Amino acid sequence: MKLTLKEKLSVLPPEPGCYQMKDKHGTIIYVGKAKNLKNRVSSYFTGAHDHKTTRLVSEIEDFDILVTKTEKESLILEINLIKEHRPKFNIIFIDDKSYPYLKLNRTGIPVVSVSRDRKQNPKFMYFGPYPNATAARKMSELLSETLPSDAGFVPNKQKIYTTLNHTEAVWSEAEIDAWRQNLVKVLQGNDKGFRDALVEKMMHASETLNFEVASHYKEKLEALDYISDRQQVQFSIRESFDMFSYAVHRGYLAIVGLFVRSGRLLEKTMALEATLEDPEDALLSFISQFYERQPKPKHVYVPNIVDAQSLEELLGIKVSHPQRGNKRQLLDIGKRNAEIQLESQFEVLQSRQEHLESALVELQHTLNLNQPIRRVEIFDNSHISGSFAVSACVVYDDGEPNRKLYRRYKLSTGSDDLASMREVIYRRYFRILKEQTQFPDLIIVDGGFNQVKSAQEVLDDLGLTIPLCGLVKDDRHRTRGIMDCDGQEKSVSLSSALFNLLTQMQDEVHRYVITYHRLLRKKKMTASILDEVEGLGSVGKKQLYAKFGSLKNMRQASIEELSAVVSTSVAQNIYELLHLEME
């Protein structure tokens, strides 16, 4: 027999461990750790809470606990459980995008390139990370256009790589090694010699009235200034480490990460989130998530609030608390940056949160729903005269778009809008039924009563009772109101929070479906043009796109340039066909 929440609370042990809160679907919605499970878990069900905790508690239908021997074990278990289940009430700080590094090959011709490799290749040296991707790209472009000692200006990367193919005949091994060492110095921040050489060459070009070359050198110097302005030297000792600081205010947490490489503050990153967790737990969660996707330094510095020993064991690198000197000063600077971030954005964040909550409550009342609306799924269809029929589903959780859950569909129903709606609703919710994943609290279709009726028929056939409505639009295709399943139009005030949210949802699903529709049309058009080229196979097409990037660039290429990828006869066919398409 299943115990009630009250019965489970009464038998909780006063020991360390982790707890997992579950909703009515059995989905884990929050994971936490505790020194004393009995006290910590019971606290959720007694006394007053802030808004986010109140929302969590309102969704808890069950919980599980895992007892551990020590707090350190519970920390490691908590992080692994969050990583596995990604509960919606835990902060998932870091998205799937890793920060770029610059990498330089250790052998052969030196080439600097941008890398997002999560595992560093020993054949390369890595410099970074660069949370500012623009800085990484500019530095890569700058150094990729630089020859040994910058001997002679090379105006574009294509020419330098053409030159590199014959490098053995141009430069000796000693010159190449010196070239690599100079690149390393620049990447480590020792750019004075490099800068002086660029200035000298710019001045010489200007004095000899070669203004085009002088302009190119000026652009190089500006790129170097752009990068250097974002790399402030902090230490006389040339150390490399990462450091994390934080600040909290009324349920919001700001975290600042500082990356020091060879004594230079390379970059910083920020996270600002509403949190249920203690600052220590949230900071630990952030750092562990961060290094899932980033190469680890040899040393990390953290505030005293963090259990350095546990984090060290978790990461497998040295973790310390800076107590004095310039590292302590840098930690304080990071904390002040976090405080400034909170001060400047707290009111905006709080106002936005209240705005979204107001909109969702108004939507619930407008549709006379008994349950709060947390997840909304919105559908829109698109086609041209029955061709390229597609549909899209966008997902909003608590009024915010959850882009990882967006889905798009190729449809087989052509120009029949109602059949298209039936097809996409069936495919979406049959799959959710099959996979036993989370249903939305509300479905919105971008259309009037006929679209709503078609969607409702499919839900009935599947045996699902999910609230459903449509978006009614005016003559200018703007949201005017909501259409319920009975065909009743519910008006929405243009000045309301609900109107703003519905408009945002409509714009987002329309953007997503149109983007997909255009992508399919572009692929079809591109494929049909190149498929007509006699003698050109799939491998040749891939090589052409790898070389030129787009049809536009292929049209601008000469027969000789096309011949570098395919045979001369095929290049002639491509050239004639693409220029015929332009007539």
PDB file of N, CA and C in Angstrom, residues 379-381 389-393 408-414 416-431 451 453-459:
ATOM      1  N   PHE A 379       0.523  25.328 -31.810  1.00  0.00           N
ATOM      2  CA  PHE A 379       0.718  24.744 -33.141  1.00  0.00           C
ATOM      3  C   PHE A 379       0.374  25.751 -34.234  1.00  0.00           C
ATOM      4  N   ASP A 380       1.133  25.666 -35.329  1.00  0.00           N
ATOM      5  CA  ASP A 380       0.822  26.453 -36.526  1.00  0.00           C
ATOM      6  C   ASP A 380       1.245  25.644 -37.750  1.00  0.00           C
ATOM      7  N   ASN A 381       0.511  25.805 -38.853  1.00  0.00           N
ATOM      8  CA  ASN A 381       0.795  25.084 -40.095  1.00  0.00           C
ATOM      9  C   ASN A 381       1.162  26.070 -41.196  1.00  0.00           C
ATOM     10  N   ALA A 389       4.035  21.274 -47.212  1.00  0.00           N
ATOM     11  CA  ALA A 389       3.149  21.389 -46.052  1.00  0.00           C
ATOM     12  C   ALA A 389       3.901  20.977 -44.791  1.00  0.00           C
ATOM     13  N   VAL A 390       3.962  21.890 -43.824  1.00  0.00           N
ATOM     14  CA  VAL A 390       4.688  21.638 -42.583  1.00  0.00           C
ATOM     15  C   VAL A 390       3.882  22.166 -41.405  1.00  0.00           C
ATOM     16  N   SER A 391       4.265  21.709 -40.225  1.00  0.00           N
ATOM     17  CA  SER A 391       3.667  22.206 -38.989  1.00  0.00           C
ATOM     18  C   SER A 391       4.760  22.335 -37.945  1.00  0.00           C
ATOM     19  N   ALA A 392       4.481  23.147 -36.934  1.00  0.00           N
ATOM     20  CA  ALA A 392       5.449  23.328 -35.850  1.00  0.00           C
ATOM     21  C   ALA A 392       4.722  23.383 -34.521  1.00  0.00           C
ATOM     22  N   CYS A 393       5.408  22.893 -33.496  1.00  0.00           N
ATOM     23  CA  CYS A 393       4.916  22.957 -32.117  1.00  0.00           C
ATOM     24  C   CYS A 393       5.975  23.650 -31.279  1.00  0.00           C
ATOM     25  N   ARG A 408       9.114  20.117 -35.138  1.00  0.00           N
ATOM     26  CA  ARG A 408       8.592  20.501 -36.446  1.00  0.00           C
ATOM     27  C   ARG A 408       8.259  19.239 -37.237  1.00  0.00           C
ATOM     28  N   TYR A 409       7.288  19.348 -38.148  1.00  0.00           N
ATOM     29  CA  TYR A 409       6.736  18.171 -38.810  1.00  0.00           C
ATOM     30  C   TYR A 409       6.552  18.424 -40.308  1.00  0.00           C
ATOM     31  N   LYS A 410       6.961  17.442 -41.109  1.00  0.00           N
ATOM     32  CA  LYS A 410       6.568  17.416 -42.516  1.00  0.00           C
ATOM     33  C   LYS A 410       5.217  16.721 -42.593  1.00  0.00           C
ATOM     34  N   LEU A 411       4.270  17.333 -43.296  1.00  0.00           N
ATOM     35  CA  LEU A 411       2.914  16.800 -43.350  1.00  0.00           C
ATOM     36  C   LEU A 411       2.623  16.181 -44.713  1.00  0.00           C
ATOM     37  N   SER A 412       1.693  15.239 -44.706  1.00  0.00           N
ATOM     38  CA  SER A 412       1.320  14.545 -45.948  1.00  0.00           C
ATOM     39  C   SER A 412      -0.045  14.982 -46.449  1.00  0.00           C
ATOM     40  N   THR A 413      -0.628  16.011 -45.807  1.00  0.00           N
ATOM     41  CA  THR A 413      -2.024  16.365 -46.078  1.00  0.00           C
ATOM     42  C   THR A 413      -2.184  17.534 -47.041  1.00  0.00           C
ATOM     43  N   GLY A 414      -1.107  18.046 -47.595  1.00  0.00           N
ATOM     44  CA  GLY A 414      -1.183  19.071 -48.632  1.00  0.00           C
ATOM     45  C   GLY A 414      -1.852  20.350 -48.183  1.00  0.00           C
ATOM     46  N   ASP A 416      -4.997  20.952 -47.356  1.00  0.00           N
ATOM     47  CA  ASP A 416      -6.157  20.824 -46.468  1.00  0.00           C
ATOM     48  C   ASP A 416      -5.744  21.222 -45.053  1.00  0.00           C
ATOM     49  N   ASP A 417      -6.085  22.459 -44.656  1.00  0.00           N
ATOM     50  CA  ASP A 417      -5.647  22.988 -43.361  1.00  0.00           C
ATOM     51  C   ASP A 417      -6.171  22.162 -42.194  1.00  0.00           C
ATOM     52  N   LEU A 418      -7.418  21.720 -42.289  1.00  0.00           N
ATOM     53  CA  LEU A 418      -8.001  20.971 -41.178  1.00  0.00           C
ATOM     54  C   LEU A 418      -7.381  19.580 -41.076  1.00  0.00           C
ATOM     55  N   ALA A 419      -7.129  18.955 -42.222  1.00  0.00           N
ATOM     56  CA  ALA A 419      -6.458  17.651 -42.212  1.00  0.00           C
ATOM     57  C   ALA A 419      -5.040  17.791 -41.670  1.00  0.00           C
ATOM     58  N   SER A 420      -4.385  18.902 -41.999  1.00  0.00           N
ATOM     59  CA  SER A 420      -3.038  19.155 -41.473  1.00  0.00           C
ATOM     60  C   SER A 420      -3.066  19.263 -39.956  1.00  0.00           C
ATOM     61  N   MET A 421      -4.079  19.962 -39.434  1.00  0.00           N
ATOM     62  CA  MET A 421      -4.184  20.104 -37.987  1.00  0.00           C
ATOM     63  C   MET A 421      -4.428  18.749 -37.341  1.00  0.00           C
ATOM     64  N   ARG A 422      -5.295  17.948 -37.936  1.00  0.00           N
ATOM     65  CA  ARG A 422      -5.561  16.625 -37.371  1.00  0.00           C
ATOM     66  C   ARG A 422      -4.294  15.766 -37.384  1.00  0.00           C
ATOM     67  N   GLU A 423      -3.542  15.839 -38.469  1.00  0.00           N
ATOM     68  CA  GLU A 423      -2.334  15.017 -38.579  1.00  0.00           C
ATOM     69  C   GLU A 423      -1.308  15.385 -37.514  1.00  0.00           C
ATOM     70  N   VAL A 424      -1.032  16.669 -37.339  1.00  0.00           N
ATOM     71  CA  VAL A 424       0.031  17.049 -36.407  1.00  0.00           C
ATOM     72  C   VAL A 424      -0.384  16.798 -34.960  1.00  0.00           C
ATOM     73  N   ILE A 425      -1.656  17.039 -34.632  1.00  0.00           N
ATOM     74  CA  ILE A 425      -2.125  16.782 -33.267  1.00  0.00           C
ATOM     75  C   ILE A 425      -2.052  15.290 -32.963  1.00  0.00           C
ATOM     76  N   TYR A 426      -2.445  14.471 -33.931  1.00  0.00           N
ATOM     77  CA  TYR A 426      -2.374  13.021 -33.718  1.00  0.00           C
ATOM     78  C   TYR A 426      -0.929  12.579 -33.516  1.00  0.00           C
ATOM     79  N   ARG A 427      -0.038  13.011 -34.389  1.00  0.00           N
ATOM     80  CA  ARG A 427       1.362  12.573 -34.294  1.00  0.00           C
ATOM     81  C   ARG A 427       2.001  13.023 -32.987  1.00  0.00           C
ATOM     82  N   ARG A 428       1.701  14.244 -32.582  1.00  0.00           N
ATOM     83  CA  ARG A 428       2.306  14.775 -31.355  1.00  0.00           C
ATOM     84  C   ARG A 428       1.849  13.990 -30.129  1.00  0.00           C
ATOM     85  N   TYR A 429       0.551  13.804 -29.974  1.00  0.00           N
ATOM     86  CA  TYR A 429       0.051  13.257 -28.713  1.00  0.00           C
ATOM     87  C   TYR A 429      -0.028  11.736 -28.709  1.00  0.00           C
ATOM     88  N   PHE A 430      -0.051  11.111 -29.858  1.00  0.00           N
ATOM     89  CA  PHE A 430       0.111   9.659 -29.886  1.00  0.00           C
ATOM     90  C   PHE A 430       1.513   9.300 -29.399  1.00  0.00           C
ATOM     91  N   ARG A 431       2.495  10.095 -29.814  1.00  0.00           N
ATOM     92  CA  ARG A 431       3.871   9.822 -29.383  1.00  0.00           C
ATOM     93  C   ARG A 431       4.036  10.047 -27.883  1.00  0.00           C
ATOM     94  N   GLN A 451     -10.347  24.865 -36.773  1.00  0.00           N
ATOM     95  CA  GLN A 451      -9.080  24.249 -36.365  1.00  0.00           C
ATOM     96  C   GLN A 451      -9.187  23.661 -34.958  1.00  0.00           C
ATOM     97  N   LYS A 453     -11.917  22.609 -33.495  1.00  0.00           N
ATOM     98  CA  LYS A 453     -12.785  21.427 -33.575  1.00  0.00           C
ATOM     99  C   LYS A 453     -12.018  20.220 -34.114  1.00  0.00           C
ATOM    100  N   SER A 454     -11.202  20.428 -35.147  1.00  0.00           N
ATOM    101  CA  SER A 454     -10.423  19.326 -35.724  1.00  0.00           C
ATOM    102  C   SER A 454      -9.444  18.760 -34.712  1.00  0.00           C
ATOM    103  N   ALA A 455      -8.781  19.651 -33.976  1.00  0.00           N
ATOM    104  CA  ALA A 455      -7.829  19.195 -32.957  1.00  0.00           C
ATOM    105  C   ALA A 455      -8.543  18.451 -31.839  1.00  0.00           C
ATOM    106  N   GLN A 456      -9.736  18.938 -31.440  1.00  0.00           N
ATOM    107  CA  GLN A 456     -10.484  18.300 -30.361  1.00  0.00           C
ATOM    108  C   GLN A 456     -10.934  16.898 -30.754  1.00  0.00           C
ATOM    109  N   GLU A 457     -11.306  16.712 -32.012  1.00  0.00           N
ATOM    110  CA  GLU A 457     -11.723  15.383 -32.482  1.00  0.00           C
ATOM    111  C   GLU A 457     -10.596  14.364 -32.324  1.00  0.00           C
ATOM    112  N   VAL A 458      -9.365  14.791 -32.617  1.00  0.00           N
ATOM    113  CA  VAL A 458      -8.221  13.888 -32.482  1.00  0.00           C
ATOM    114  C   VAL A 458      -7.969  13.558 -31.016  1.00  0.00           C
ATOM    115  N   LEU A 459      -8.042  14.567 -30.153  1.00  0.00           N
ATOM    116  CA  LEU A 459      -7.839  14.320 -28.721  1.00  0.00           C
ATOM    117  C   LEU A 459      -8.893  13.355 -28.194  1.00  0.00           C
TER     118      LEU A 459
END
